[in-house]
PDB file of C-alpha atoms in Angstrom:
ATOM      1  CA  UNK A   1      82.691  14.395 -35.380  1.00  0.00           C
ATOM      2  CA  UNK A   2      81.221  12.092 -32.987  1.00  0.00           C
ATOM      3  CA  UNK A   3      78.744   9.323 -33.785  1.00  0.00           C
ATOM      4  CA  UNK A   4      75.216  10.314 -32.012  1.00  0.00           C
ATOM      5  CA  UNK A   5      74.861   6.613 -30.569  1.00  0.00           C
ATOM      6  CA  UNK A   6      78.122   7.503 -28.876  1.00  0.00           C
ATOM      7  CA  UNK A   7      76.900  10.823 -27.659  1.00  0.00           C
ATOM      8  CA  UNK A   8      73.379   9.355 -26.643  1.00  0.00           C
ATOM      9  CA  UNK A   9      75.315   6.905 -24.725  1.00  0.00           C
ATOM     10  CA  UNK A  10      77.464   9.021 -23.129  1.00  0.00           C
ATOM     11  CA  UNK A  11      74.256  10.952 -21.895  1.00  0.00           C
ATOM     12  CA  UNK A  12      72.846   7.808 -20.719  1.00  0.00           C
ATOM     13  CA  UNK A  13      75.618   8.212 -18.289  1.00  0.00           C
ATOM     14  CA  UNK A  14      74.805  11.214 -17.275  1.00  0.00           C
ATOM     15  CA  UNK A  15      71.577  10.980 -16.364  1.00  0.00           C
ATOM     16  CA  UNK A  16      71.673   7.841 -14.579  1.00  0.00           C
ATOM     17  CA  UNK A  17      74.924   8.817 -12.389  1.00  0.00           C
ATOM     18  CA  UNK A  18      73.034  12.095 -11.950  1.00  0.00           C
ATOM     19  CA  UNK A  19      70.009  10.320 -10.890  1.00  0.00           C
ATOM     20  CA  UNK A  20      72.219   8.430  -8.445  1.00  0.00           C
ATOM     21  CA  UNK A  21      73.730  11.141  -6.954  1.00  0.00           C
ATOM     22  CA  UNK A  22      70.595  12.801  -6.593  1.00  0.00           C
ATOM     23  CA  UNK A  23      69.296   9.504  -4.407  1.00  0.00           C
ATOM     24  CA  UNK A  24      72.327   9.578  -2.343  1.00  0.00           C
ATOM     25  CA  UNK A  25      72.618  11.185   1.051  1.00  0.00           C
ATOM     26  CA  UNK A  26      76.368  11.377   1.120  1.00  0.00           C
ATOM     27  CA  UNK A  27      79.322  11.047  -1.521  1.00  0.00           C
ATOM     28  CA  UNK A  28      83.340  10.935  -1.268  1.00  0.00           C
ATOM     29  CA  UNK A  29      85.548  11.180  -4.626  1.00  0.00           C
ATOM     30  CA  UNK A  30      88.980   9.786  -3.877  1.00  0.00           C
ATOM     31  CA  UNK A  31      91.877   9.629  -5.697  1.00  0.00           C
ATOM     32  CA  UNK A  32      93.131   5.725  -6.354  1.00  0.00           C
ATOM     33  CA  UNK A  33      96.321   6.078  -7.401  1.00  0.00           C
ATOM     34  CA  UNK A  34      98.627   2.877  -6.122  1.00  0.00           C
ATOM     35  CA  UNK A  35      95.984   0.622  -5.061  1.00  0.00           C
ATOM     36  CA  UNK A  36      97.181  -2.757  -5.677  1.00  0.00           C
ATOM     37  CA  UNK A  37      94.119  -5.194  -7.616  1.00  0.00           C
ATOM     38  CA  UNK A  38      93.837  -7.032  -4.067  1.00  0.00           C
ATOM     39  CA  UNK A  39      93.130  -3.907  -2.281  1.00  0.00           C
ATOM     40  CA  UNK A  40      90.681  -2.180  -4.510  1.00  0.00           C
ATOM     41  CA  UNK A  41      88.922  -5.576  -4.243  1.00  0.00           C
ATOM     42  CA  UNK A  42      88.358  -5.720  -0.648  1.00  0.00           C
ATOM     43  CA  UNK A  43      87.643  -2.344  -0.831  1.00  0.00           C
ATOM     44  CA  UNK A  44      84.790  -2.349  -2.815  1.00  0.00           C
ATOM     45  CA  UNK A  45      83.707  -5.461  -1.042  1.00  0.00           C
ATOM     46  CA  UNK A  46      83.621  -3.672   1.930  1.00  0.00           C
ATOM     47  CA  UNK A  47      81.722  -0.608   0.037  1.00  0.00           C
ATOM     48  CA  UNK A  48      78.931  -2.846  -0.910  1.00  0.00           C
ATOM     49  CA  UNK A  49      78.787  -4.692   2.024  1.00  0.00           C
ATOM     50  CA  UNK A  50      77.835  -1.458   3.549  1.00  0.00           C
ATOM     51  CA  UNK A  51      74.988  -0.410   0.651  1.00  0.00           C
ATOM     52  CA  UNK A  52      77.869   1.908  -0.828  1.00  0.00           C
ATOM     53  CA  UNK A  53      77.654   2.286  -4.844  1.00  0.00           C
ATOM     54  CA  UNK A  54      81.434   2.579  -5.483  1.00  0.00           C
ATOM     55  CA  UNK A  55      82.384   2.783  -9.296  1.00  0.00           C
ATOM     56  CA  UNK A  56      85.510   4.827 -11.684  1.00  0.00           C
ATOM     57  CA  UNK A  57      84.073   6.788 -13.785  1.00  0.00           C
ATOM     58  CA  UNK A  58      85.517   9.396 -16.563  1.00  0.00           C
ATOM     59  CA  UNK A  59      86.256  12.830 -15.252  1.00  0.00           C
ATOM     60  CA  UNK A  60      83.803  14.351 -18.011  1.00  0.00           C
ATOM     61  CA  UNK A  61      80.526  12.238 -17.119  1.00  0.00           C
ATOM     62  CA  UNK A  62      81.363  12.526 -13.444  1.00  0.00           C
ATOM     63  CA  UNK A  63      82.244  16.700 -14.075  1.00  0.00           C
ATOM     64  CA  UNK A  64      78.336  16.602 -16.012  1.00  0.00           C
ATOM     65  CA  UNK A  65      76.284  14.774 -13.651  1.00  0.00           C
ATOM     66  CA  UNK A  66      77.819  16.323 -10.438  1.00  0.00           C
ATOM     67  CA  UNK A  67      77.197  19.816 -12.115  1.00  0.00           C
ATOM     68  CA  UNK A  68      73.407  18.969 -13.389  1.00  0.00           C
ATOM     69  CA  UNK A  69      72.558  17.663  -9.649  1.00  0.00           C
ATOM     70  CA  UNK A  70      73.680  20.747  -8.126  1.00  0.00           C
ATOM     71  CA  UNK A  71      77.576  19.977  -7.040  1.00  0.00           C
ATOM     72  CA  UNK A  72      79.066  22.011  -9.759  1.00  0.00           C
ATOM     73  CA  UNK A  73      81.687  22.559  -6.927  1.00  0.00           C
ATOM     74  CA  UNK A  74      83.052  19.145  -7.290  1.00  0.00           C
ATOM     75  CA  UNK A  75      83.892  19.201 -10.801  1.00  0.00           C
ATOM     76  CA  UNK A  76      87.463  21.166  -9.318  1.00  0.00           C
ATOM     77  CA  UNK A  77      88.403  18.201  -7.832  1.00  0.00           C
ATOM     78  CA  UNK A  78      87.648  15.642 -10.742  1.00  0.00           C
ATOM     79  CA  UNK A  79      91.422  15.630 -12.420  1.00  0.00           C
ATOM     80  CA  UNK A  80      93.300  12.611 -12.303  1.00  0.00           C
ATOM     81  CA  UNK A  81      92.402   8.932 -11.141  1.00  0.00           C
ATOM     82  CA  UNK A  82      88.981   9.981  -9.222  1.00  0.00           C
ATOM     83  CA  UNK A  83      86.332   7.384  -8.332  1.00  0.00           C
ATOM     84  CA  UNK A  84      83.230   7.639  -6.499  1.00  0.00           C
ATOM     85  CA  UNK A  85      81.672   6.581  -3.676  1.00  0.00           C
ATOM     86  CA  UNK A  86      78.043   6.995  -2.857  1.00  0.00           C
ATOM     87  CA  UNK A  87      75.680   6.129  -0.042  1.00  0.00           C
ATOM     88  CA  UNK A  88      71.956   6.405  -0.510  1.00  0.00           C
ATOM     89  CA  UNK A  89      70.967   5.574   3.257  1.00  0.00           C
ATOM     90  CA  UNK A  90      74.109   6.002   5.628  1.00  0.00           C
ATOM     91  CA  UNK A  91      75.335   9.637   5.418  1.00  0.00           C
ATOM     92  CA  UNK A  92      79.014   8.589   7.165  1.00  0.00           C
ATOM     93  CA  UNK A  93      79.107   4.714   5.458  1.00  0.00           C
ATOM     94  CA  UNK A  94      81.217   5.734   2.745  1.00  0.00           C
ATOM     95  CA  UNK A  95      83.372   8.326   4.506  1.00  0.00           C
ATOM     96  CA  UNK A  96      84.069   6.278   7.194  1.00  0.00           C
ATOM     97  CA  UNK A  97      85.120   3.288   5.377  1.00  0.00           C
ATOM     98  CA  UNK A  98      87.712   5.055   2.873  1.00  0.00           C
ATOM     99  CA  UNK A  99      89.215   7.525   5.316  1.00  0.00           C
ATOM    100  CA  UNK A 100      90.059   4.700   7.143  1.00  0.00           C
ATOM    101  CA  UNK A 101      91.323   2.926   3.669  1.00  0.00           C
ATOM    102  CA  UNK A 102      93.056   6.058   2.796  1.00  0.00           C
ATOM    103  CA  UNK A 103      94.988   6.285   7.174  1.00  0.00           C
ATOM    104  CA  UNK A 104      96.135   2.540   5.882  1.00  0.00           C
ATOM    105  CA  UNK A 105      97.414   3.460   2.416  1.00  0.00           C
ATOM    106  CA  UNK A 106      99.836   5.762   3.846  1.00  0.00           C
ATOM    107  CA  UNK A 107      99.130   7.899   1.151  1.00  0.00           C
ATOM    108  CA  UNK A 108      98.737   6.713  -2.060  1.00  0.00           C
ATOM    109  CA  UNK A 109      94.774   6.716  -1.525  1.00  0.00           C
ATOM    110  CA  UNK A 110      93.512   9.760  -0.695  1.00  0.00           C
ATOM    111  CA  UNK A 111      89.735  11.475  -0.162  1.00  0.00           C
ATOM    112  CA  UNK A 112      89.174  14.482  -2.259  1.00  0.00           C
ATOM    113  CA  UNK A 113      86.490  15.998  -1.779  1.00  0.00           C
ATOM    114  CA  UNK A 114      82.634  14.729  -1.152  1.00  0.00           C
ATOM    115  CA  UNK A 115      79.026  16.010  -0.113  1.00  0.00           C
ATOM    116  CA  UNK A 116      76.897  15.278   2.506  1.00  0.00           C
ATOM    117  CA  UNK A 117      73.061  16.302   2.539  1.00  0.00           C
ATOM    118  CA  UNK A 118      73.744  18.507  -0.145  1.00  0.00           C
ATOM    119  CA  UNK A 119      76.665  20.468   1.334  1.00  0.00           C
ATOM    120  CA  UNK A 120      80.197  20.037  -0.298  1.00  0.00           C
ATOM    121  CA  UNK A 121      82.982  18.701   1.878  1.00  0.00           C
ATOM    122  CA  UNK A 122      86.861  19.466   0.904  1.00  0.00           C
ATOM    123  CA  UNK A 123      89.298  17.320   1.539  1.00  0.00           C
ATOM    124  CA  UNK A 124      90.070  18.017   4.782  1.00  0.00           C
ATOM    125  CA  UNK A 125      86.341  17.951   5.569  1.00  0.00           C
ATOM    126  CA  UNK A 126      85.288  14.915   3.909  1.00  0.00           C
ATOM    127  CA  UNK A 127      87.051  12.878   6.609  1.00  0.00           C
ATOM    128  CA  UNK A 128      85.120  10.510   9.116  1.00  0.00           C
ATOM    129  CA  UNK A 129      85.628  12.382  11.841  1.00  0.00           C
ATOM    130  CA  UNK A 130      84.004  15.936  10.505  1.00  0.00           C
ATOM    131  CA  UNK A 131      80.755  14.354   9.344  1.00  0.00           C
ATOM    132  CA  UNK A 132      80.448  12.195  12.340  1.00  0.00           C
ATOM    133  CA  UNK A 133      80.588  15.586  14.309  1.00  0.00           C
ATOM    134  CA  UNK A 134      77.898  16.963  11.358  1.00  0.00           C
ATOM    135  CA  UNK A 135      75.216  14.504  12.763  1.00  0.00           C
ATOM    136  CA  UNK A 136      76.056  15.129  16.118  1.00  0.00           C
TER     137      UNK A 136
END
């Protein structure tokens, strides 16, 4: 049986990823398998630079906050090394910064899945280039 300070702080979690996610505009869950320690550094630089909250976070608190803000249909595509990537101002920030991440890994980065404005994105539309034609 689990200790309740562990379950209260796994709740914590919860709640304040699902407050994030709530606050953000736009998110992107990629899968970070075979990024070297350099590269996920520059990455996140990058993120940040750009007001991106970027963070790896357990499947199950990811799969619970997604689900209580709305995005149960993300949960699907929370297996495996997932992180994510959220944007509170700039709906294409995050998008555009790890499709073109994922274009230089040559595949062993790849985008997911995402939402932008409250509308889930597969894989194939969580690219750049198909929310850049959204705001058009």
């Amino acid at each position: 049986m689990a200790n309740k300070n562990i379950i209260q702080a796994k709740q914590d979690q919860v709640d304040a990823l699902k407050a994030r996610i709530e606050k953000s505009v736009a998110g992107v869950l990629v899968d970070y398998r075979g990024i070297t320690v350099a590269d996920d550094t520059k990455l996140r630089k990058e993120l940040r630079e750009a007001g991106v909250h970027y963070a790896v976070i357990k499947n199950n608190i990811m799969r619970r906050a997604a689900t209580d803000s709305g995005f149960a249909a993300l949960a699907e595509s929370m297996t495996g090394t997932t992180a994510f990537a959220l944007s509170e101002e700039d709906p294409i920030a995050a998008a555009k910064i790890l499709q073109k991440f994922a274009d230089d890994s040559k595949g062993t980065f790849s985008i997911k899945a995402g939402f932008m404005e409250k509308e889930i994105l597969d894989e194939t539309k969580a690219g750049v280039e198909k929310e850049q034609k959204n705001l058009q």
